[in-house]
CSV table of C-alpha atoms in Angstrom, one decimal:
chain,number,residue,atom,x,y,z
A,2,MET,CA,26.9,114.9,139.0
A,3,ARG,CA,25.5,112.5,141.9
A,4,LEU,CA,28.0,109.5,143.4
A,5,PRO,CA,26.6,106.6,144.8
A,6,ALA,CA,26.8,107.0,148.6
A,7,ARG,CA,28.0,103.2,149.0
A,8,VAL,CA,30.3,101.3,147.0
A,9,VAL,CA,31.7,98.1,147.2
A,10,ARG,CA,33.4,96.4,144.3
A,11,ARG,CA,36.4,95.5,142.9
A,12,GLY,CA,39.7,97.4,141.1
A,13,ALA,CA,37.2,100.5,140.8
A,14,CYS,CA,40.6,102.8,140.1
A,15,PHE,CA,42.5,100.7,137.4
A,16,GLY,CA,42.4,98.3,134.5
A,17,ARG,CA,40.4,98.9,131.2
A,18,ARG,CA,37.7,101.8,131.7
A,19,ASN,CA,34.7,102.1,130.3
A,20,GLU,CA,34.5,105.4,129.8
A,21,SER,CA,30.6,105.9,130.2
A,22,THR,CA,30.7,103.8,133.8
A,23,GLU,CA,33.6,106.1,134.6
A,24,ARG,CA,32.0,109.2,134.1
A,25,SER,CA,29.4,108.6,137.4
A,26,SER,CA,32.9,107.3,139.9
A,27,TRP,CA,35.4,109.5,141.7
A,28,CYS,CA,38.1,108.4,139.4
A,29,TYR,CA,37.0,110.6,136.6
A,30,VAL,CA,36.7,113.2,138.9
A,31,LEU,CA,39.7,113.3,139.8
A,32,ARG,CA,41.0,112.1,136.6
A,33,HIS,CA,39.2,114.9,134.6
A,34,ARG,CA,37.4,117.2,136.6
A,35,PRO,CA,39.4,118.0,139.7
A,36,ASP,CA,37.4,121.0,140.0
A,37,LEU,CA,34.1,119.3,141.2
A,38,PHE,CA,36.0,116.9,143.7
A,39,ASP,CA,34.5,118.3,147.0
A,40,ARG,CA,30.8,119.0,145.3
A,41,CYS,CA,30.6,115.3,143.9
A,42,SER,CA,31.5,114.1,147.1
A,43,MET,CA,29.2,116.1,149.0
A,44,ALA,CA,26.4,114.5,146.6
A,45,SER,CA,27.0,111.2,147.7
A,46,VAL,CA,25.5,112.2,151.3
A,47,SER,CA,21.9,111.8,151.4
A,48,GLY,CA,19.8,114.5,152.4
A,49,PRO,CA,20.0,118.3,152.6
A,50,GLN,CA,23.5,118.1,154.2
A,51,GLU,CA,23.7,122.1,154.9
A,52,LYS,CA,21.3,121.3,157.6
A,53,ARG,CA,22.8,118.1,159.2
A,54,PRO,CA,25.5,119.0,162.1
A,55,GLN,CA,28.8,118.3,160.7
A,56,ARG,CA,29.5,115.4,163.6
A,57,GLU,CA,26.1,113.0,161.8
A,58,ARG,CA,27.5,113.4,158.2
A,59,ASN,CA,30.0,110.2,157.0
A,60,LEU,CA,30.5,108.7,160.8
A,61,ILE,CA,31.6,105.9,158.4
A,62,PRO,CA,33.1,106.0,155.0
A,63,ASP,CA,32.2,104.5,152.0
A,64,VAL,CA,34.2,101.3,151.4
A,65,GLU,CA,35.5,99.7,148.1
A,66,GLY,CA,37.3,96.3,147.6
A,67,PRO,CA,39.1,93.8,148.4
A,68,ILE,CA,41.1,95.8,145.3
A,69,THR,CA,42.7,94.2,142.4
A,70,GLY,CA,44.9,95.1,139.7
A,71,GLY,CA,47.0,97.8,138.8
A,72,ARG,CA,50.7,97.7,137.2
A,73,HIS,CA,51.9,96.1,140.3
A,74,GLY,CA,49.1,93.3,140.8
A,75,ARG,CA,49.7,93.7,144.4
A,76,PRO,CA,49.3,96.3,147.1
A,77,PHE,CA,52.0,99.2,148.0
A,78,ALA,CA,54.0,97.5,151.0
A,79,SER,CA,52.8,94.7,150.7
A,80,TRP,CA,53.6,91.5,153.2
A,81,PRO,CA,57.7,90.9,152.9
A,82,ASP,CA,58.7,87.7,152.1
A,83,GLN,CA,61.5,87.8,154.1
A,84,LEU,CA,58.8,87.3,157.0
A,85,GLY,CA,57.9,83.9,155.5
A,86,ASP,CA,54.1,82.9,153.4
A,87,LEU,CA,51.5,85.2,154.9
A,88,ALA,CA,48.8,82.4,153.9
A,89,ALA,CA,51.2,79.7,155.8
A,90,LEU,CA,51.2,81.6,158.7
A,91,GLY,CA,46.8,81.5,158.3
A,92,TYR,CA,46.4,85.0,157.7
A,93,ARG,CA,45.4,86.8,154.3
A,94,GLU,CA,46.3,90.2,153.0
A,95,GLU,CA,43.3,92.6,151.2
A,96,GLU,CA,43.6,96.4,150.7
A,97,TYR,CA,40.5,98.1,150.3
A,98,PHE,CA,39.8,102.3,149.5
A,99,VAL,CA,38.0,104.3,151.9
A,100,SER,CA,36.2,107.4,151.3
A,101,GLY,CA,34.0,110.0,152.7
A,102,GLU,CA,33.8,113.8,154.3
A,103,ALA,CA,36.4,114.4,156.7
A,104,GLN,CA,36.9,117.1,159.3
A,105,ARG,CA,39.4,119.6,159.4
A,106,PHE,CA,40.5,121.1,163.0
A,107,GLU,CA,42.3,124.2,164.3
A,108,ALA,CA,43.9,124.7,167.5
A,109,VAL,CA,42.1,126.6,170.2
A,110,GLY,CA,44.2,128.7,172.5
A,111,ASP,CA,47.6,127.4,173.1
A,112,LEU,CA,49.0,123.7,172.4
A,113,GLY,CA,50.8,123.6,175.3
A,114,SER,CA,53.2,120.9,177.0
A,115,ASP,CA,50.7,119.5,179.3
A,116,GLY,CA,49.1,118.3,176.5
A,117,ARG,CA,45.5,119.2,177.5
A,118,TRP,CA,44.4,121.0,174.4
A,119,THR,CA,41.5,121.9,173.1
A,120,VAL,CA,40.6,122.5,169.2
A,121,ARG,CA,37.3,123.2,167.4
A,122,ARG,CA,36.0,121.6,163.9
A,123,THR,CA,36.0,123.9,160.6
A,124,ALA,CA,35.7,123.3,157.2
A,125,ALA,CA,35.1,119.9,155.2
A,126,ALA,CA,36.4,118.3,152.4
A,127,ALA,CA,36.5,115.1,150.9
A,128,TYR,CA,38.9,112.1,150.5
A,129,ARG,CA,39.6,108.7,148.9
A,130,THR,CA,42.8,106.9,150.6
A,131,ARG,CA,43.4,103.6,151.0
A,132,ILE,CA,43.6,100.6,153.8
A,133,LEU,CA,46.0,97.5,154.0
A,134,VAL,CA,44.2,94.7,156.2
A,135,ARG,CA,45.6,91.3,157.6
A,136,ARG,CA,43.3,89.3,159.2
A,137,PRO,CA,43.3,85.4,160.3
A,138,GLU,CA,42.4,83.3,157.4
A,139,ASP,CA,40.0,81.5,159.6
A,140,PRO,CA,37.1,83.8,161.5
A,141,ALA,CA,37.2,81.6,164.5
A,142,ARG,CA,41.1,82.6,165.1
A,143,PHE,CA,40.3,86.4,165.5
A,144,ASN,CA,40.8,87.8,168.9
A,145,GLY,CA,38.6,90.7,168.7
A,146,THR,CA,41.2,93.0,168.5
A,147,ALA,CA,42.1,95.1,165.6
A,148,VAL,CA,45.6,96.9,165.5
A,149,VAL,CA,45.2,99.7,163.7
A,150,GLU,CA,48.7,101.8,162.5
A,151,TRP,CA,48.8,104.9,161.5
A,152,VAL,CA,51.4,104.6,158.9
A,153,ASN,CA,54.3,106.5,158.9
A,154,VAL,CA,55.3,108.8,155.6
A,155,SER,CA,58.1,110.7,156.9
A,156,SER,CA,60.5,109.6,153.6
A,157,GLY,CA,57.9,110.3,151.1
A,158,PHE,CA,57.0,107.0,150.9
A,159,GLU,CA,55.0,104.5,152.8
A,160,ILE,CA,56.6,102.4,155.8
A,161,PRO,CA,54.5,100.2,158.3
A,162,PHE,CA,56.7,99.5,161.0
A,163,LEU,CA,54.9,96.6,162.5
A,164,GLN,CA,56.0,94.7,159.6
A,165,THR,CA,55.9,91.5,162.1
A,166,THR,CA,54.5,88.4,163.0
A,167,GLY,CA,54.6,89.0,166.6
A,168,ILE,CA,50.8,90.2,165.9
A,169,LEU,CA,50.3,87.1,163.8
A,170,ASP,CA,48.4,85.7,166.7
A,171,GLY,CA,44.4,86.5,166.3
A,172,PHE,CA,45.1,90.4,165.6
A,173,ALA,CA,43.8,92.2,163.0
A,174,TYR,CA,46.0,94.4,161.2
A,175,VAL,CA,44.8,97.3,159.5
A,176,SER,CA,47.6,99.9,157.8
A,177,VAL,CA,45.3,103.9,157.5
A,178,SER,CA,47.3,105.8,154.4
A,179,ALA,CA,45.8,109.0,156.2
A,180,GLN,CA,48.5,112.0,155.6
A,181,PRO,CA,48.4,113.2,151.6
A,182,VAL,CA,52.2,112.5,151.6
A,183,GLY,CA,51.9,108.8,151.3
A,184,VAL,CA,49.2,109.1,148.6
A,185,HIS,CA,50.4,111.8,147.0
A,186,GLY,CA,54.1,112.1,147.6
A,187,PHE,CA,56.2,114.9,147.9
A,188,ALA,CA,55.7,117.7,145.2
A,189,HIS,CA,59.7,116.6,143.9
A,190,ASP,CA,59.9,113.3,142.0
A,191,SER,CA,56.6,111.9,144.1
A,192,GLN,CA,57.3,108.4,145.4
A,193,GLY,CA,53.9,108.4,146.8
A,194,LEU,CA,50.8,105.5,145.9
A,195,VAL,CA,49.4,107.4,142.7
A,196,ALA,CA,53.1,107.8,141.5
A,197,TRP,CA,54.1,104.4,142.1
A,198,ASP,CA,50.8,103.1,140.8
A,199,PRO,CA,48.8,105.3,138.6
A,200,ASP,CA,46.6,102.6,137.0
A,201,ARG,CA,45.3,101.2,141.2
A,202,TYR,CA,46.2,104.5,143.0
A,203,GLY,CA,45.2,107.4,141.0
A,204,CYS,CA,41.8,108.2,141.9
A,205,LEU,CA,42.8,108.7,145.6
A,206,HIS,CA,43.2,112.2,147.2
A,207,ILE,CA,43.5,113.6,150.9
A,208,ALA,CA,43.6,117.5,150.3
A,209,ASP,CA,45.8,118.6,153.0
A,210,GLU,CA,47.3,117.2,156.7
A,211,SER,CA,44.5,118.6,158.9
A,212,LEU,CA,42.0,116.0,157.4
A,213,SER,CA,44.3,113.2,158.6
A,214,TYR,CA,43.0,113.1,161.8
A,215,ASP,CA,39.2,112.4,161.3
A,216,ILE,CA,40.1,110.1,158.6
A,217,PHE,CA,42.0,107.9,161.2
A,218,THR,CA,39.0,108.0,163.2
A,219,GLN,CA,36.6,107.3,160.4
A,220,VAL,CA,38.5,104.2,160.0
A,221,GLY,CA,37.7,103.3,163.3
A,222,ARG,CA,34.1,103.7,162.6
A,223,LEU,CA,34.3,101.1,159.9
A,224,LEU,CA,36.2,98.7,161.4
A,225,ARG,CA,33.6,98.9,164.4
A,226,ALA,CA,30.8,98.2,162.0
A,227,ALA,CA,28.9,95.0,162.0
A,228,GLY,CA,29.3,93.6,158.7
A,229,THR,CA,32.4,95.4,158.0
A,230,ALA,CA,33.9,93.7,154.5
A,231,PRO,CA,37.6,94.7,155.8
A,232,LEU,CA,37.6,92.2,158.3
A,233,GLY,CA,35.9,89.5,156.8
A,234,GLY,CA,32.5,90.6,158.3
A,235,PHE,CA,33.6,90.6,161.7
A,236,PRO,CA,33.3,93.4,163.6
A,237,ALA,CA,36.3,94.4,165.7
A,238,ARG,CA,35.3,94.5,169.7
A,239,ARG,CA,37.9,96.5,170.2
A,240,LEU,CA,40.7,99.2,168.0
A,241,ILE,CA,44.7,99.4,169.4
A,242,ALA,CA,46.0,102.7,168.0
A,243,THR,CA,49.6,102.7,167.1
A,244,GLY,CA,52.3,104.5,164.9
A,245,GLY,CA,55.8,105.4,165.3
A,246,SER,CA,58.4,108.3,164.8
A,247,GLN,CA,56.2,111.0,163.0
A,248,SER,CA,53.0,109.4,163.4
A,249,GLY,CA,53.6,108.4,166.7
A,250,SER,CA,53.6,112.3,167.5
A,251,ARG,CA,50.1,112.5,164.9
A,252,LEU,CA,49.3,110.6,167.6
A,253,VAL,CA,50.3,112.0,170.4
A,254,ALA,CA,48.0,115.0,169.2
A,255,TYR,CA,45.2,112.9,168.8
A,256,LEU,CA,45.1,111.8,171.7
A,257,ASN,CA,45.7,115.7,174.0
A,258,ALA,CA,42.9,116.8,171.5
A,259,ILE,CA,40.4,113.9,169.4
A,260,GLN,CA,40.4,111.0,171.4
A,261,THR,CA,39.2,113.1,174.4
A,262,GLY,CA,36.0,113.8,172.5
A,263,GLU,CA,35.6,110.4,169.9
A,264,GLY,CA,36.7,107.9,172.8
A,265,MET,CA,37.6,105.7,169.6
A,266,PHE,CA,40.1,103.5,170.4
A,267,ASP,CA,41.0,101.4,173.3
A,268,ALA,CA,43.9,102.1,173.6
A,269,VAL,CA,47.0,104.2,172.2
A,270,VAL,CA,50.3,103.3,171.8
A,271,PRO,CA,52.6,105.8,170.3
A,272,MET,CA,56.2,104.8,169.9
A,273,LEU,CA,59.3,106.6,169.1
A,274,VAL,CA,58.1,109.5,170.2
A,275,ALA,CA,60.6,112.6,171.7
A,276,GLY,CA,58.5,114.5,173.4
A,277,ARG,CA,56.2,116.2,170.8
A,278,GLY,CA,53.1,116.6,169.1
A,279,SER,CA,51.6,117.4,166.0
A,280,ASP,CA,49.9,120.3,165.5
A,281,PHE,CA,46.5,120.6,163.3
A,282,LEU,CA,47.5,123.0,160.1
A,283,ALA,CA,46.9,121.7,156.5
A,284,ASP,CA,50.3,122.4,154.7
A,285,THR,CA,52.8,119.6,154.9
A,286,ALA,CA,53.7,118.5,158.7
A,287,HIS,CA,57.2,117.2,157.3
A,288,HIS,CA,60.3,118.2,154.7
A,289,ASP,CA,61.0,115.8,152.0
A,290,PRO,CA,64.5,115.1,153.5
A,291,ARG,CA,66.0,115.0,150.1
A,292,ASP,CA,65.8,118.6,150.4
A,293,ARG,CA,69.0,119.6,152.1
A,294,SER,CA,67.6,123.5,151.6
A,295,ALA,CA,64.9,123.0,153.1
A,296,ALA,CA,66.1,121.4,156.3
A,297,ARG,CA,68.5,124.5,156.3
A,298,ARG,CA,65.3,127.0,156.0
A,299,GLY,CA,64.4,125.2,159.2
A,300,GLN,CA,61.7,123.0,157.3
A,301,GLY,CA,62.2,119.9,159.9
A,302,SER,CA,59.2,118.1,160.9
A,303,ARG,CA,56.7,120.3,162.1
A,304,ALA,CA,55.6,119.2,165.8
A,305,VAL,CA,55.2,120.6,169.7
A,306,THR,CA,57.1,119.4,172.7
A,307,THR,CA,54.4,117.6,174.8
A,308,GLN,CA,53.4,115.4,177.0
A,309,VAL,CA,50.0,113.0,176.7
A,310,ARG,CA,47.8,114.7,178.9
A,311,ASP,CA,47.4,113.0,182.3
A,312,ASP,CA,43.9,113.6,182.4
A,313,LEU,CA,43.1,110.6,179.9
A,314,THR,CA,41.3,107.2,180.9
A,315,THR,CA,42.2,105.5,177.8
A,316,PRO,CA,44.9,103.3,178.3
A,317,VAL,CA,48.5,104.5,176.9
A,318,ILE,CA,51.5,102.6,176.5
A,319,MET,CA,54.4,105.0,175.2
A,320,VAL,CA,57.4,103.4,173.7
A,321,ASN,CA,60.8,105.1,173.1
A,322,THR,CA,64.1,104.2,172.3
A,323,GLU,CA,68.0,105.8,173.5
A,324,SER,CA,67.3,107.6,170.2
A,325,GLU,CA,64.5,109.3,171.6
A,326,ALA,CA,64.3,109.6,175.4
A,327,GLN,CA,66.9,112.2,175.9
A,328,MET,CA,64.4,114.6,173.9
A,329,ASN,CA,61.5,113.2,176.1
A,330,HIS,CA,62.6,113.5,179.2
A,331,PRO,CA,61.8,117.0,180.0
A,332,VAL,CA,58.5,116.2,179.3
A,333,ARG,CA,58.4,112.2,180.7
A,334,ARG,CA,55.7,111.5,182.3
A,335,ASP,CA,55.0,109.2,185.8
A,336,ASP,CA,53.0,105.8,185.3
A,337,SER,CA,49.5,105.8,186.3
A,338,PRO,CA,46.9,103.4,186.5
A,339,SER,CA,46.1,104.5,182.8
A,340,PHE,CA,48.9,105.2,181.5
A,341,ARG,CA,52.7,103.2,181.0
A,342,TYR,CA,56.4,104.8,179.4
A,343,TRP,CA,58.7,102.0,178.3
A,344,GLU,CA,62.1,102.5,177.3
A,345,VAL,CA,64.3,100.4,175.0
A,346,ALA,CA,67.7,99.8,176.3
A,347,GLY,CA,70.0,99.0,173.3
A,348,ALA,CA,67.6,99.8,170.4
A,349,THR,CA,67.7,102.9,168.2
A,350,HIS,CA,64.9,105.0,166.1
A,351,GLY,CA,66.2,102.9,163.1
A,352,PRO,CA,68.1,99.9,164.4
A,353,ARG,CA,70.1,98.1,161.3
A,354,ARG,CA,68.1,95.1,161.3
A,355,GLN,CA,64.9,96.2,161.3
A,356,MET,CA,65.9,99.1,158.8
A,357,GLU,CA,67.3,96.2,156.8
A,358,LEU,CA,63.7,95.0,156.3
A,359,TYR,CA,62.2,98.2,155.6
A,360,MET,CA,64.9,99.1,152.5
A,361,ALA,CA,64.6,95.2,151.0
A,362,VAL,CA,60.8,96.0,151.0
A,363,ALA,CA,61.7,99.8,148.9
A,364,ARG,CA,64.0,98.1,146.9
A,365,ARG,CA,61.1,95.5,146.0
A,366,ASP,CA,58.7,97.9,145.1
A,367,GLY,CA,61.2,99.9,143.0
A,368,ILE,CA,61.6,103.3,145.9
A,369,ALA,CA,64.6,104.9,146.2
A,370,VAL,CA,66.1,104.0,150.0
A,371,PRO,CA,66.0,106.6,152.8
A,372,GLY,CA,69.7,107.7,153.8
A,373,PRO,CA,69.2,106.3,157.6
A,374,ALA,CA,68.9,103.0,155.7
A,375,ARG,CA,72.3,102.5,154.6
A,376,ARG,CA,73.9,103.2,157.7
A,377,LYS,CA,74.9,100.9,160.4
A,378,GLY,CA,73.3,100.8,163.8
A,379,SER,CA,72.4,99.3,166.5
A,380,LEU,CA,71.7,95.2,166.5
A,381,VAL,CA,69.2,95.6,169.2
A,382,ASP,CA,65.5,95.8,167.4
A,383,TRP,CA,62.5,97.6,169.5
A,384,LEU,CA,60.1,95.8,167.7
A,385,PRO,CA,59.9,92.8,169.7
A,386,VAL,CA,59.0,95.0,172.4
A,387,ALA,CA,56.3,96.3,170.5
A,388,ASP,CA,54.9,93.2,170.2
A,389,ALA,CA,55.0,92.2,173.6
A,390,VAL,CA,53.1,95.3,174.2
A,391,LEU,CA,50.6,94.8,172.1
A,392,HIS,CA,49.7,91.7,173.7
A,393,GLN,CA,50.0,93.1,176.7
A,394,VAL,CA,47.3,96.0,175.6
A,395,HIS,CA,45.1,93.8,174.5
A,396,GLU,CA,44.7,91.8,177.8
A,397,TRP,CA,44.7,95.1,179.5
A,398,ILE,CA,41.8,96.4,177.6
A,399,ASN,CA,39.9,93.2,177.7
A,400,GLY,CA,39.9,93.3,181.5
A,401,GLY,CA,43.2,91.6,182.2
A,402,GLU,CA,46.0,93.4,184.5
A,403,PRO,CA,47.8,96.6,183.1
A,404,PRO,CA,51.3,95.8,182.2
A,405,LEU,CA,53.5,95.8,184.6
A,406,LEU,CA,55.5,98.7,185.7
A,407,GLN,CA,59.2,99.2,183.7
A,408,PRO,CA,62.5,100.9,184.5
A,409,ARG,CA,63.3,103.9,182.7
A,410,PHE,CA,66.9,105.1,181.5
A,411,GLU,CA,68.9,106.6,184.3
A,412,MET,CA,70.3,109.8,183.3
A,413,THR,CA,72.2,112.5,184.8
A,414,THR,CA,72.5,116.7,183.8
A,415,GLY,CA,75.2,117.1,181.3
A,416,PRO,CA,77.4,120.6,180.9
A,417,ASP,CA,74.9,121.8,178.8
A,418,GLY,CA,72.3,121.2,181.3
A,419,LYS,CA,70.9,118.8,178.7
A,420,PRO,CA,70.3,115.1,179.9
A,421,GLU,CA,72.5,112.5,179.5
A,422,PHE,CA,72.6,108.7,179.9
A,423,VAL,CA,74.3,107.0,183.1
A,424,ARG,CA,75.9,103.9,181.1
A,425,ASP,CA,77.9,101.1,182.6
A,426,SER,CA,80.9,100.1,182.3
A,427,HIS,CA,80.4,98.3,179.1
A,428,GLY,CA,79.2,101.6,177.6
A,429,LEU,CA,75.7,100.3,177.9
A,430,VAL,CA,72.6,102.4,179.3
A,431,VAL,CA,71.5,102.0,182.6
A,432,GLY,CA,68.1,101.1,183.3
A,433,GLY,CA,64.8,100.8,180.8
A,434,VAL,CA,63.7,97.8,179.4
A,435,ARG,CA,66.5,94.8,178.6
A,436,GLN,CA,66.5,92.6,176.2
A,437,PRO,CA,68.4,89.5,176.6
A,438,GLU,CA,71.5,90.9,174.2
A,439,ILE,CA,71.5,93.8,176.9
A,440,GLU,CA,71.5,91.1,179.8
A,441,VAL,CA,74.4,89.0,178.2
A,442,PRO,CA,75.7,90.9,176.2
A,443,LEU,CA,78.2,90.7,172.9
A,444,ALA,CA,78.5,93.8,172.3
A,445,ARG,CA,77.9,97.7,172.7
A,446,ASN,CA,74.7,99.1,171.0
A,447,GLY,CA,72.7,102.2,171.9
A,448,GLY,CA,72.4,105.5,170.6
A,449,ASP,CA,71.8,109.1,171.9
A,450,VAL,CA,70.5,112.4,170.0
A,451,THR,CA,74.3,113.2,168.1
A,452,SER,CA,74.6,109.4,166.5
A,453,GLY,CA,71.5,109.7,164.4
A,454,ALA,CA,68.8,107.2,163.8
A,455,GLY,CA,70.8,104.4,163.4
A,456,GLY,CA,73.1,105.0,166.9
A,457,PHE,CA,76.1,102.7,167.4
A,458,HIS,CA,77.0,98.8,167.7
A,459,GLU,CA,80.7,97.8,168.6
A,460,PRO,CA,81.4,94.0,169.2
A,461,PHE,CA,83.0,93.1,172.3
A,462,SER,CA,86.3,92.0,171.4
A,463,ALA,CA,87.5,87.8,172.0
A,464,ASP,CA,89.6,88.9,174.9
A,465,GLU,CA,86.6,90.8,176.9
A,466,LEU,CA,84.4,88.0,175.9
A,467,ARG,CA,86.3,85.3,177.5
A,468,ALA,CA,86.6,87.6,180.7
A,469,LEU,CA,82.5,87.9,180.6
A,470,TYR,CA,81.6,84.3,179.5
A,471,PRO,CA,84.1,82.1,181.3
A,472,SER,CA,82.8,79.0,179.9
A,473,ARG,CA,80.3,78.2,177.1
A,474,GLU,CA,77.6,76.4,179.7
A,475,ASP,CA,78.0,79.8,181.9
A,476,TYR,CA,77.0,82.2,178.6
A,477,LEU,CA,74.3,79.8,177.9
A,478,ALA,CA,72.8,79.5,181.5
A,479,ARG,CA,73.0,83.4,181.7
A,480,VAL,CA,71.1,83.7,178.0
A,481,ARG,CA,68.4,81.1,179.2
A,482,LYS,CA,67.7,83.0,182.6
A,483,ALA,CA,67.5,86.9,181.1
A,484,ALA,CA,65.4,85.6,178.1
A,485,ALA,CA,62.9,84.0,180.8
A,486,ALA,CA,63.0,87.0,183.0
A,487,ALA,CA,62.6,89.3,179.9
A,488,ARG,CA,59.2,86.8,179.0
A,489,GLU,CA,58.4,86.8,182.4
A,490,ARG,CA,58.4,90.9,182.7
A,491,GLY,CA,56.1,91.0,179.7
A,492,VAL,CA,58.5,92.7,177.7
A,493,ILE,CA,59.1,89.9,174.8
A,494,LEU,CA,57.1,87.3,173.8
A,495,PRO,CA,57.4,83.4,174.4
A,496,ALA,CA,58.8,82.8,170.6
A,497,ARG,CA,61.2,85.4,170.6
A,498,ALA,CA,62.7,84.6,174.1
A,499,ASP,CA,62.7,80.8,172.7
A,500,ALA,CA,64.8,82.6,169.4
A,501,CYS,CA,67.4,84.6,171.9
A,502,VAL,CA,67.9,80.7,173.0
A,503,ALA,CA,68.4,79.5,169.8
A,504,GLU,CA,70.5,82.1,168.3
A,505,ALA,CA,72.7,82.0,171.5
A,506,GLU,CA,73.1,78.3,171.3
A,507,GLY,CA,74.7,79.2,167.5
A,508,ALA,CA,76.6,81.7,168.7
A,509,PRO,CA,80.7,80.9,169.5
A,510,VAL,CA,81.1,82.3,172.8
A,511,PRO,CA,83.2,82.3,174.5
A,512,PRO,CA,85.5,82.7,171.5
A,513,GLN,CA,88.4,79.2,171.1
């Protein structure tokens, strides 16, 4: 059986099937002959592959799409309606399938805390996965930079963290389904892509976790290629890789071991990384959060303590919140010409409003909501800072000045020898990237390693508010000043600064 080396068509895995034509497709192999999957995928590579160096195979994956149809008639985790009409914002969303042969990696020696890791390539395997693309409708608006998100799968289904209008300002956005859990879900009660819409996604397949790093690299090559379909035929001149939480840890591993050799990405923005980098093993990197017995057996997220290696020239900005900063503290790096580290005051791993949005998307898609999304938490979001970071990195990698150095959280050593935050008289952390809602607070927002992913939100009493802000004019003047300062420091975008002022103008402060 031989598969075509490059297939570009719509609805490749779903809709009404014609058995005679399907027998030559990936879908048929995966549905009816999974035992032939690797052999069929390798047959799509031209030439005597056994004689070709591995690095020369499948440098650019095959691409199919835009994909349509399926039981739901739309991609999983598509654009949230709560953020507005994507078309009215001048963007379109399309889904593509990418396929090829990806390389596995294994560590050579220890994965040390200095991040200077070495890996070697091992066996390859065929894969087929998806990318979700948002790009300007008008090609003239494309600024040449694609933001490539390693989509998070810790809950057993895909959660794109960058559900935001902040990057709909000339960027292309590409969400990459790089890990098998996103495609296949956990073994029990799967909520992966295949289970969600088998008609649309039934032919997708990623054999194991170790393939994820090369899949991510290959998508980067695809986006750089001239005439690439996902970006409307316009190649990306610059690529910014990003991802949060477990995905951020995988990007740390990518930086420490893969980027040094590939140089695929022009900049990398790992977010919500608690001083951890993933490993390169094949088995699932994160246990099912619904499986309490796995947690009791110590089967949590599998990662090692490490910093981002300090000999990289690739620009890197790491963004953490109060939830991760204490765990990251032992490996917290100094800033350098190619490295910036930002800690967002008051924000937490899963702040309430961001989790409410993710929960709404999950409910729309019929997915069981993970536990942390049901909890109350901080009302200080980190996403506005992430938006600003991506804009600053875009300028940086296009010849502009590097982002400004930002103050870090002040910490002290607790009775148990572990780092503790220094907090002011209002209970707010001292230092860090400070948005207007922290500089001119109406509540105590924040978190730590003991407060869960959401952290806490404790509104100030009426008496406290009146003591802080003697008059409405005083309150509004302070908000305007804080918003302008945050905008000038580059930690929020102008639109966010304007929104902070508008929110303050509608707030009954001080209370009457």
